[in-house]
Tab-separated table of C-alpha atoms in Angstrom:
chain	number	residue	atom	x	y	z
A	4	MET	CA	-0.073	0.069	-0.033
A	5	HIS	CA	1.137	3.473	-0.941
A	6	VAL	CA	0.003	6.321	1.301
A	7	ALA	CA	0.709	10.076	0.102
A	8	PHE	CA	0.696	12.689	2.923
A	9	ASN	CA	-0.118	16.398	2.526
A	10	GLY	CA	2.982	17.717	4.339
A	11	TRP	CA	1.969	21.455	4.640
A	12	PHE	CA	2.895	21.541	8.366
A	13	TRP	CA	6.064	19.468	8.312
A	14	ASP	CA	8.163	22.727	9.027
A	15	GLN	CA	5.963	23.510	11.941
A	16	PRO	CA	6.733	20.770	14.405
A	17	TYR	CA	5.487	22.676	17.525
A	18	THR	CA	1.958	23.410	16.215
A	19	GLY	CA	-0.572	20.595	16.841
A	20	SER	CA	-1.020	19.810	13.210
A	21	GLY	CA	2.751	19.642	12.686
A	22	GLN	CA	3.394	17.435	15.745
A	23	TYR	CA	0.663	15.018	14.759
A	24	LEU	CA	2.063	14.716	11.099
A	25	ARG	CA	5.573	13.947	12.358
A	26	ARG	CA	4.455	11.552	15.072
A	27	LEU	CA	2.135	9.760	12.930
A	28	LEU	CA	4.570	9.214	10.109
A	29	GLY	CA	7.266	7.870	12.419
A	30	GLY	CA	4.664	5.616	14.298
A	31	LEU	CA	3.509	4.206	10.830
A	32	ARG	CA	7.035	3.481	9.664
A	33	ASP	CA	7.743	1.733	12.908
A	34	LEU	CA	4.399	-0.406	12.808
A	35	ALA	CA	4.576	-1.181	9.087
A	36	PRO	CA	8.039	-1.088	7.669
A	37	ASP	CA	6.853	-2.471	4.219
A	38	LEU	CA	4.200	0.496	3.995
A	39	ARG	CA	5.322	3.037	1.256
A	40	LEU	CA	5.118	6.481	2.464
A	41	SER	CA	5.489	9.651	0.538
A	42	LEU	CA	5.502	13.072	1.788
A	43	VAL	CA	4.262	15.983	-0.530
A	44	VAL	CA	5.600	19.275	0.733
A	45	PRO	CA	5.406	22.858	-0.456
A	46	ALA	CA	8.351	23.974	-2.395
A	47	HIS	CA	9.232	26.640	0.245
A	48	ILE	CA	10.206	23.901	2.822
A	49	ARG	CA	13.987	23.463	2.200
A	50	THR	CA	14.890	21.323	5.288
A	51	LEU	CA	13.185	18.258	6.215
A	52	ASP	CA	14.498	17.496	9.772
A	53	ASP	CA	13.548	14.442	11.581
A	54	LEU	CA	12.063	12.464	8.584
A	55	PRO	CA	11.767	8.786	9.283
A	56	PRO	CA	13.734	6.367	7.016
A	57	ASN	CA	12.491	5.424	3.665
A	58	VAL	CA	9.837	8.298	3.130
A	59	ASP	CA	9.793	9.665	-0.320
A	60	VAL	CA	9.546	13.239	-0.691
A	61	LEU	CA	8.015	15.249	-3.492
A	62	PRO	CA	8.153	19.038	-3.469
A	63	ALA	CA	5.099	20.784	-5.085
A	64	ALA	CA	4.537	24.389	-5.841
A	65	ALA	CA	2.175	26.541	-3.757
A	66	ARG	CA	2.002	29.167	-6.596
A	67	PHE	CA	1.125	32.061	-4.292
A	68	GLY	CA	2.233	33.343	-0.757
A	69	GLY	CA	0.296	33.389	2.490
A	70	HIS	CA	-3.155	31.840	2.878
A	71	PRO	CA	-3.997	31.688	-0.873
A	72	GLY	CA	-0.719	29.639	-1.441
A	73	LYS	CA	-1.970	27.279	1.134
A	74	VAL	CA	-5.299	26.927	-0.471
A	75	TRP	CA	-3.617	26.394	-3.801
A	76	PHE	CA	-1.479	23.744	-2.481
A	77	GLU	CA	-4.260	21.769	-0.876
A	78	GLN	CA	-6.581	21.958	-3.754
A	79	ARG	CA	-4.353	21.757	-6.721
A	80	SER	CA	-0.806	20.901	-5.876
A	81	PHE	CA	-1.335	18.030	-3.479
A	82	PRO	CA	-4.083	16.240	-5.674
A	83	HIS	CA	-1.799	16.591	-8.804
A	84	ALA	CA	1.100	15.126	-6.825
A	85	VAL	CA	-0.986	12.251	-5.656
A	86	ALA	CA	-2.056	11.514	-9.220
A	87	ARG	CA	1.633	11.576	-10.201
A	88	LEU	CA	2.665	9.388	-7.450
A	89	GLY	CA	-0.137	6.873	-8.184
A	90	ALA	CA	-0.982	6.602	-4.382
A	91	ASP	CA	-3.431	4.030	-3.021
A	92	VAL	CA	-4.507	6.356	-0.135
A	93	ALA	CA	-4.111	10.176	-0.067
A	94	HIS	CA	-4.070	11.595	3.810
A	95	VAL	CA	-4.596	15.191	4.642
A	96	PRO	CA	-3.367	15.349	8.343
A	97	TYR	CA	-5.525	18.371	9.197
A	98	TRP	CA	-8.780	20.020	8.251
A	99	GLY	CA	-7.702	21.059	4.675
A	100	PRO	CA	-8.720	18.353	2.171
A	101	PRO	CA	-9.219	18.964	-1.478
A	102	LEU	CA	-12.601	18.820	-3.305
A	103	ARG	CA	-11.338	16.402	-6.016
A	104	ILE	CA	-8.482	13.770	-5.823
A	105	SER	CA	-7.718	10.792	-7.609
A	106	ALA	CA	-7.051	8.398	-4.592
A	107	PRO	CA	-9.375	7.460	-1.557
A	108	LEU	CA	-9.099	10.385	0.646
A	109	VAL	CA	-8.437	10.228	4.448
A	110	THR	CA	-8.782	13.417	6.356
A	111	SER	CA	-7.936	14.079	9.898
A	112	VAL	CA	-9.956	16.635	11.698
A	113	LEU	CA	-8.432	17.447	14.873
A	114	ASP	CA	-11.256	19.544	16.230
A	115	MET	CA	-14.321	21.670	15.263
A	116	ILE	CA	-13.244	24.786	16.974
A	117	PRO	CA	-13.520	26.735	13.610
A	118	VAL	CA	-17.355	26.015	13.325
A	119	LEU	CA	-18.277	25.862	17.041
A	120	LEU	CA	-16.665	29.074	18.077
A	121	PRO	CA	-18.026	32.445	16.708
A	122	GLU	CA	-14.647	34.327	16.995
A	123	TYR	CA	-13.210	31.988	14.422
A	124	ARG	CA	-15.797	32.416	12.014
A	125	ALA	CA	-15.406	36.226	11.724
A	126	GLY	CA	-14.349	37.593	8.239
A	127	ALA	CA	-15.722	36.404	4.797
A	128	MET	CA	-12.440	34.442	4.045
A	129	ASN	CA	-12.598	32.607	7.135
A	130	ARG	CA	-16.316	31.464	6.386
A	131	LEU	CA	-15.277	30.811	2.738
A	132	TYR	CA	-12.545	28.494	3.714
A	133	THR	CA	-14.398	26.754	6.326
A	134	GLY	CA	-17.141	25.958	3.890
A	135	LEU	CA	-14.635	24.764	1.339
A	136	VAL	CA	-12.960	22.352	3.819
A	137	SER	CA	-16.341	21.326	5.332
A	138	ALA	CA	-17.746	20.239	1.777
A	139	ALA	CA	-14.264	18.434	1.007
A	140	ALA	CA	-14.446	16.709	4.494
A	141	ARG	CA	-17.918	15.353	3.650
A	142	GLY	CA	-16.504	13.773	0.425
A	143	SER	CA	-13.535	12.075	2.136
A	144	ALA	CA	-13.615	8.228	2.113
A	145	HIS	CA	-12.753	8.270	5.940
A	146	VAL	CA	-12.423	10.925	8.558
A	147	LEU	CA	-9.925	10.494	11.426
A	148	THR	CA	-10.190	12.442	14.728
A	149	ILE	CA	-8.448	12.393	17.989
A	150	SER	CA	-11.260	12.044	20.569
A	151	LYS	CA	-14.977	10.883	20.978
A	152	ALA	CA	-16.005	14.055	21.689
A	153	SER	CA	-14.611	15.667	18.342
A	154	LYS	CA	-16.077	12.586	16.489
A	155	ILE	CA	-19.665	13.547	18.011
A	156	ASP	CA	-19.035	17.345	16.800
A	157	ILE	CA	-17.937	16.216	13.270
A	158	ALA	CA	-20.940	13.999	12.853
A	159	ARG	CA	-23.187	16.614	13.953
A	160	GLU	CA	-21.787	19.619	12.278
A	161	LEU	CA	-20.618	18.071	9.130
A	162	SER	CA	-23.528	15.573	8.714
A	163	ILE	CA	-20.987	12.776	8.354
A	164	SER	CA	-22.046	9.188	9.286
A	165	PRO	CA	-20.280	8.108	12.538
A	166	GLU	CA	-19.339	4.853	10.835
A	167	ARG	CA	-16.983	6.928	8.500
A	168	ILE	CA	-15.275	8.437	11.491
A	169	THR	CA	-12.542	6.672	13.429
A	170	VAL	CA	-11.059	7.927	16.860
A	171	THR	CA	-7.083	7.796	16.985
A	172	PRO	CA	-6.091	9.415	20.253
A	173	LEU	CA	-2.618	11.205	20.521
A	174	ALA	CA	0.063	10.415	23.087
A	175	ALA	CA	2.624	12.622	24.863
A	176	ASP	CA	6.180	12.552	23.426
A	177	GLU	CA	8.592	10.188	25.130
A	178	ARG	CA	10.674	13.216	26.276
A	179	TYR	CA	7.816	13.958	28.836
A	180	HIS	CA	8.737	11.966	31.962
A	181	ALA	CA	8.790	12.276	35.644
A	182	GLU	CA	12.648	11.512	36.146
A	183	GLY	CA	14.360	14.488	34.614
A	184	ASP	CA	18.004	15.624	34.686
A	185	ARG	CA	18.307	17.709	37.817
A	186	GLY	CA	20.852	20.033	36.422
A	187	ALA	CA	18.840	20.550	33.431
A	188	ASP	CA	15.756	21.198	35.540
A	189	ARG	CA	17.561	23.580	37.642
A	190	ALA	CA	18.787	25.504	34.461
A	191	VAL	CA	15.055	25.921	33.213
A	192	ARG	CA	14.110	27.177	36.640
A	193	GLU	CA	16.949	29.745	36.578
A	194	LYS	CA	16.208	30.776	32.921
A	195	TYR	CA	12.634	31.617	33.610
A	196	ASN	CA	13.053	32.800	37.265
A	197	LEU	CA	10.757	30.239	38.587
A	198	PRO	CA	10.028	30.073	42.300
A	199	ASP	CA	10.232	26.730	44.272
A	200	GLU	CA	6.421	26.057	44.223
A	201	PHE	CA	4.019	27.388	41.459
A	202	VAL	CA	0.852	26.557	39.534
A	203	LEU	CA	1.369	26.390	35.652
A	204	TYR	CA	-0.680	27.372	32.924
A	205	LEU	CA	0.976	26.507	29.558
A	206	GLY	CA	-0.803	27.199	26.217
A	207	SER	CA	-2.504	29.808	24.205
A	208	PHE	CA	-4.372	32.707	25.618
A	209	VAL	CA	-7.236	32.620	23.137
A	210	ALA	CA	-10.853	33.052	24.789
A	211	HIS	CA	-11.880	29.297	24.702
A	212	LYS	CA	-8.687	28.421	26.773
A	213	ASN	CA	-10.767	30.068	29.652
A	214	VAL	CA	-7.678	31.683	31.407
A	215	ARG	CA	-9.860	34.584	32.736
A	216	MET	CA	-11.698	32.026	34.696
A	217	LEU	CA	-8.556	30.538	36.144
A	218	LEU	CA	-7.471	34.102	37.156
A	219	SER	CA	-10.713	34.340	39.059
A	220	ALA	CA	-10.097	30.943	40.717
A	221	TYR	CA	-6.748	32.248	41.787
A	222	THR	CA	-8.292	34.727	44.007
A	223	PHE	CA	-9.457	31.975	46.219
A	224	VAL	CA	-5.824	30.230	46.316
A	225	VAL	CA	-4.431	33.720	47.237
A	226	GLN	CA	-6.854	34.021	50.042
A	227	ALA	CA	-5.693	30.730	51.624
A	228	VAL	CA	-1.961	30.475	50.868
A	229	GLY	CA	-1.102	34.294	50.305
A	230	GLU	CA	1.330	35.165	47.450
A	231	ASN	CA	3.916	32.378	48.252
A	232	VAL	CA	2.612	30.166	45.485
A	233	PRO	CA	2.382	32.173	42.264
A	234	LEU	CA	0.457	31.323	39.101
A	235	VAL	CA	2.857	31.145	36.323
A	236	LEU	CA	1.315	31.876	32.776
A	237	ALA	CA	3.443	30.398	30.070
A	238	GLY	CA	2.900	30.878	26.344
A	239	HIS	CA	3.349	33.269	23.534
A	240	PRO	CA	1.189	36.461	24.077
A	241	PRO	CA	-0.910	37.916	21.435
A	242	ALA	CA	-0.052	40.840	19.529
A	243	ALA	CA	-3.054	42.755	20.882
A	244	TRP	CA	-5.273	42.178	24.012
A	245	GLY	CA	-8.740	43.053	24.269
A	246	THR	CA	-10.087	41.407	21.070
A	247	ALA	CA	-12.802	38.877	20.547
A	248	ARG	CA	-10.042	36.151	20.372
A	249	PHE	CA	-7.933	37.405	22.997
A	250	PRO	CA	-9.599	38.934	26.026
A	251	ASP	CA	-7.647	41.445	27.967
A	252	LEU	CA	-5.907	39.180	30.754
A	253	PRO	CA	-3.558	41.971	31.972
A	254	ALA	CA	-6.463	44.262	32.702
A	255	THR	CA	-8.303	41.255	34.305
A	256	ILE	CA	-5.121	40.502	36.622
A	257	ASP	CA	-5.102	44.125	37.638
A	258	GLY	CA	-8.839	44.260	38.317
A	259	LEU	CA	-8.568	41.058	40.572
A	260	GLY	CA	-5.500	42.544	42.533
A	261	LEU	CA	-3.375	39.628	41.288
A	262	GLY	CA	-0.532	41.586	39.952
A	263	GLY	CA	1.899	40.518	42.794
A	264	VAL	CA	1.132	36.825	42.273
A	265	VAL	CA	0.927	36.183	38.442
A	266	GLU	CA	4.017	35.805	36.650
A	267	TRP	CA	4.314	35.913	32.924
A	268	THR	CA	7.155	33.810	31.260
A	269	GLY	CA	6.510	34.768	27.691
A	270	PRO	CA	7.231	31.985	24.865
A	271	ILE	CA	8.591	28.741	26.147
A	272	ASP	CA	11.513	27.016	24.147
A	273	GLU	CA	10.244	23.723	23.224
A	274	ALA	CA	13.060	21.966	24.692
A	275	ASP	CA	12.193	23.358	28.004
A	276	LYS	CA	8.607	22.252	28.353
A	277	PRO	CA	9.302	18.823	30.036
A	278	ALA	CA	11.380	20.554	32.818
A	279	LEU	CA	8.698	23.308	33.045
A	280	TYR	CA	6.053	20.688	33.643
A	281	ARG	CA	8.274	18.675	36.248
A	282	LEU	CA	8.961	21.909	38.075
A	283	ALA	CA	5.166	22.834	38.516
A	284	THR	CA	3.528	21.967	41.671
A	285	VAL	CA	0.138	21.766	39.952
A	286	PHE	CA	-0.757	22.317	36.236
A	287	ALA	CA	-4.065	23.876	35.692
A	288	PHE	CA	-6.026	23.654	32.321
A	289	PRO	CA	-9.298	25.578	32.383
A	290	SER	CA	-10.108	25.128	28.676
A	291	ARG	CA	-13.705	24.991	27.571
A	292	LEU	CA	-13.190	23.179	24.208
A	293	GLU	CA	-10.316	20.826	23.112
A	294	GLY	CA	-10.000	18.463	20.193
A	295	PHE	CA	-7.990	16.200	22.419
A	296	GLY	CA	-5.998	18.279	25.388
A	297	LEU	CA	-2.378	17.209	25.026
A	298	GLY	CA	-1.381	19.671	27.849
A	299	PRO	CA	-2.809	17.600	30.689
A	300	LEU	CA	-1.380	14.499	29.088
A	301	GLU	CA	1.992	15.966	28.990
A	302	ALA	CA	1.590	17.064	32.461
A	303	MET	CA	0.548	13.767	33.764
A	304	ALA	CA	3.379	12.029	31.881
A	305	SER	CA	5.710	14.477	33.554
A	306	GLY	CA	4.553	13.554	37.026
A	307	THR	CA	2.523	16.807	37.693
A	308	PRO	CA	-0.905	16.528	39.223
A	309	VAL	CA	-3.550	18.256	37.055
A	310	VAL	CA	-6.585	20.328	37.576
A	311	ALA	CA	-8.695	20.766	34.510
A	312	SER	CA	-12.190	21.568	33.123
A	313	GLY	CA	-14.471	18.356	33.013
A	314	VAL	CA	-15.747	19.219	29.541
A	315	SER	CA	-15.200	18.304	25.976
A	316	SER	CA	-12.500	15.763	25.142
A	317	ILE	CA	-10.701	16.421	28.354
A	318	PRO	CA	-12.076	13.717	30.538
A	319	GLU	CA	-11.366	11.194	27.906
A	320	VAL	CA	-7.633	12.131	28.239
A	321	THR	CA	-7.314	12.402	32.205
A	322	GLY	CA	-9.994	9.640	33.231
A	323	ASP	CA	-9.909	9.601	37.011
A	324	ALA	CA	-6.267	11.038	37.088
A	325	ALA	CA	-7.067	14.621	37.242
A	326	TYR	CA	-9.050	16.937	39.524
A	327	LEU	CA	-11.914	18.016	37.058
A	328	VAL	CA	-14.340	20.929	37.725
A	329	ALA	CA	-17.058	22.710	35.877
A	330	PRO	CA	-15.554	25.314	33.397
A	331	ASP	CA	-17.533	28.122	34.827
A	332	ASP	CA	-16.959	27.585	38.604
A	333	SER	CA	-14.009	29.582	39.595
A	334	ARG	CA	-14.563	28.657	43.188
A	335	ALA	CA	-14.383	24.881	42.481
A	336	MET	CA	-11.140	25.463	40.364
A	337	GLY	CA	-9.637	27.362	43.357
A	338	GLY	CA	-10.612	24.880	45.757
A	339	ALA	CA	-9.162	21.982	43.684
A	340	ILE	CA	-5.731	23.900	43.164
A	341	LEU	CA	-5.810	24.432	47.132
A	342	SER	CA	-6.485	20.720	47.720
A	343	LEU	CA	-3.215	19.776	45.572
A	344	LEU	CA	-1.277	22.570	47.139
A	345	THR	CA	-2.157	21.694	50.874
A	346	ASP	CA	-2.594	17.806	50.836
A	347	ALA	CA	0.495	16.007	49.947
A	348	ASN	CA	-0.880	12.586	50.059
A	349	PHE	CA	-3.848	13.537	47.664
A	350	ALA	CA	-1.188	15.190	45.240
A	351	ALA	CA	0.852	12.074	45.469
A	352	ASP	CA	-1.972	9.724	44.487
A	353	LEU	CA	-3.046	12.108	41.754
A	354	ARG	CA	0.571	11.940	40.467
A	355	ALA	CA	0.685	8.355	40.433
A	356	ARG	CA	-2.500	8.113	38.576
A	357	GLY	CA	-1.527	10.455	36.058
A	358	LEU	CA	1.710	8.544	35.165
A	359	GLU	CA	-0.195	5.316	34.808
A	360	ARG	CA	-2.976	6.979	32.728
A	361	ALA	CA	-0.392	8.792	30.455
A	362	ALA	CA	1.344	5.470	29.761
A	363	GLY	CA	-1.655	4.184	28.074
A	364	PHE	CA	-1.474	6.626	25.329
A	365	THR	CA	1.084	5.678	22.523
A	366	TRP	CA	1.901	6.799	19.078
A	367	ARG	CA	1.855	3.202	17.961
A	368	ARG	CA	-1.860	3.077	19.174
A	369	THR	CA	-2.419	5.947	16.972
A	370	ALA	CA	-0.710	4.497	14.014
A	371	GLU	CA	-2.550	1.340	14.187
A	372	GLY	CA	-5.967	2.968	14.185
A	373	THR	CA	-4.690	4.909	11.073
A	374	LEU	CA	-3.408	2.067	9.268
A	375	ALA	CA	-6.776	0.085	9.815
A	376	ALA	CA	-8.626	3.075	8.275
A	377	TYR	CA	-6.326	2.999	5.256
A	378	ARG	CA	-6.936	-0.611	4.769
A	379	GLN	CA	-10.625	-0.158	5.064
A	380	VAL	CA	-10.843	2.628	2.498
A	381	VAL	CA	-8.512	0.528	-0.020
A	382	GLU	CA	-10.887	-2.602	0.316
A	383	ALA	CA	-13.920	-0.493	-0.085
A	384	GLY	CA	-12.579	0.999	-3.258
A	385	ARG	CA	-11.766	-2.509	-4.613
A	386	ALA	CA	-15.298	-3.809	-3.748
A	387	GLY	CA	-16.799	-0.761	-5.173
């Protein structure tokens, strides 16, 4: 079997789509060494680092720059490359499939956030692109997604039969583990000026990440423990606060009187993330909507107890290995954080459960489900 991949995100390994593509390709190569894999990349990608062995690479023109070039690559360049390769299956590992293609099409829809959240639908171009890829996804031979919650959303919003949707959960990278190098961890602590104890939020600051609720929750933490355990906000700040997508968190911090207890790190180097998780006393993840929720899984794999919202796909990831609360209940989230800060036995129990839970998610499992979907569409094509 010959599978051709859309490799648009190969040079963006720290985005969700880029990480998914890289890990999936490696998992498939380990699982099925005889599987022929081709990666079709836009011509602007000059360096293909971390490419698994025996993967053919075919550059294809994007024709234009920016978003129009991406659409051209998805709708014209990738289909032409698939026809040239004579692939048995074409896989687009993100929500950007072509309307027409010569091979059975498998599309990975990691989440339905662009449809479910109004701030992502603003603007005619966004609505046009979402309509295009929605129509193309409906024409796919099979759809892959990464959680049962996302499968339900896809079936409902795109009117795709659940039988045509397969859930293939993600996994934490093997570098996320509880036993780190003490010297390296100490260097990360010094690099970001981190205290001995802190509660960590690591991620984006878009509205659905619900960081404003976490800030409200922290007022209850401060009332109990004072300012000795700061809340560390780690991630890339937006170009501008106070928009529909990015609420004004600095103003919220000032309004809540948390200026002395909230610390911003700014962007975190990817190599530093495992140590950052390990150093944190508690990891907080208040998000309202996730395709999967890799942050809690990475934290659990790193041996850090997790407090999170019990909605969307998050309970599928954490099981009973995290303290889950309602996404609108700041008092409950504050109480959950306090429980882990003040009860060492409870924190140790949740840490142990988190390590066990995280070990159950592997990229081999992801690859197995993906390979089964390929075989299904190929056999269906032969039968048809």
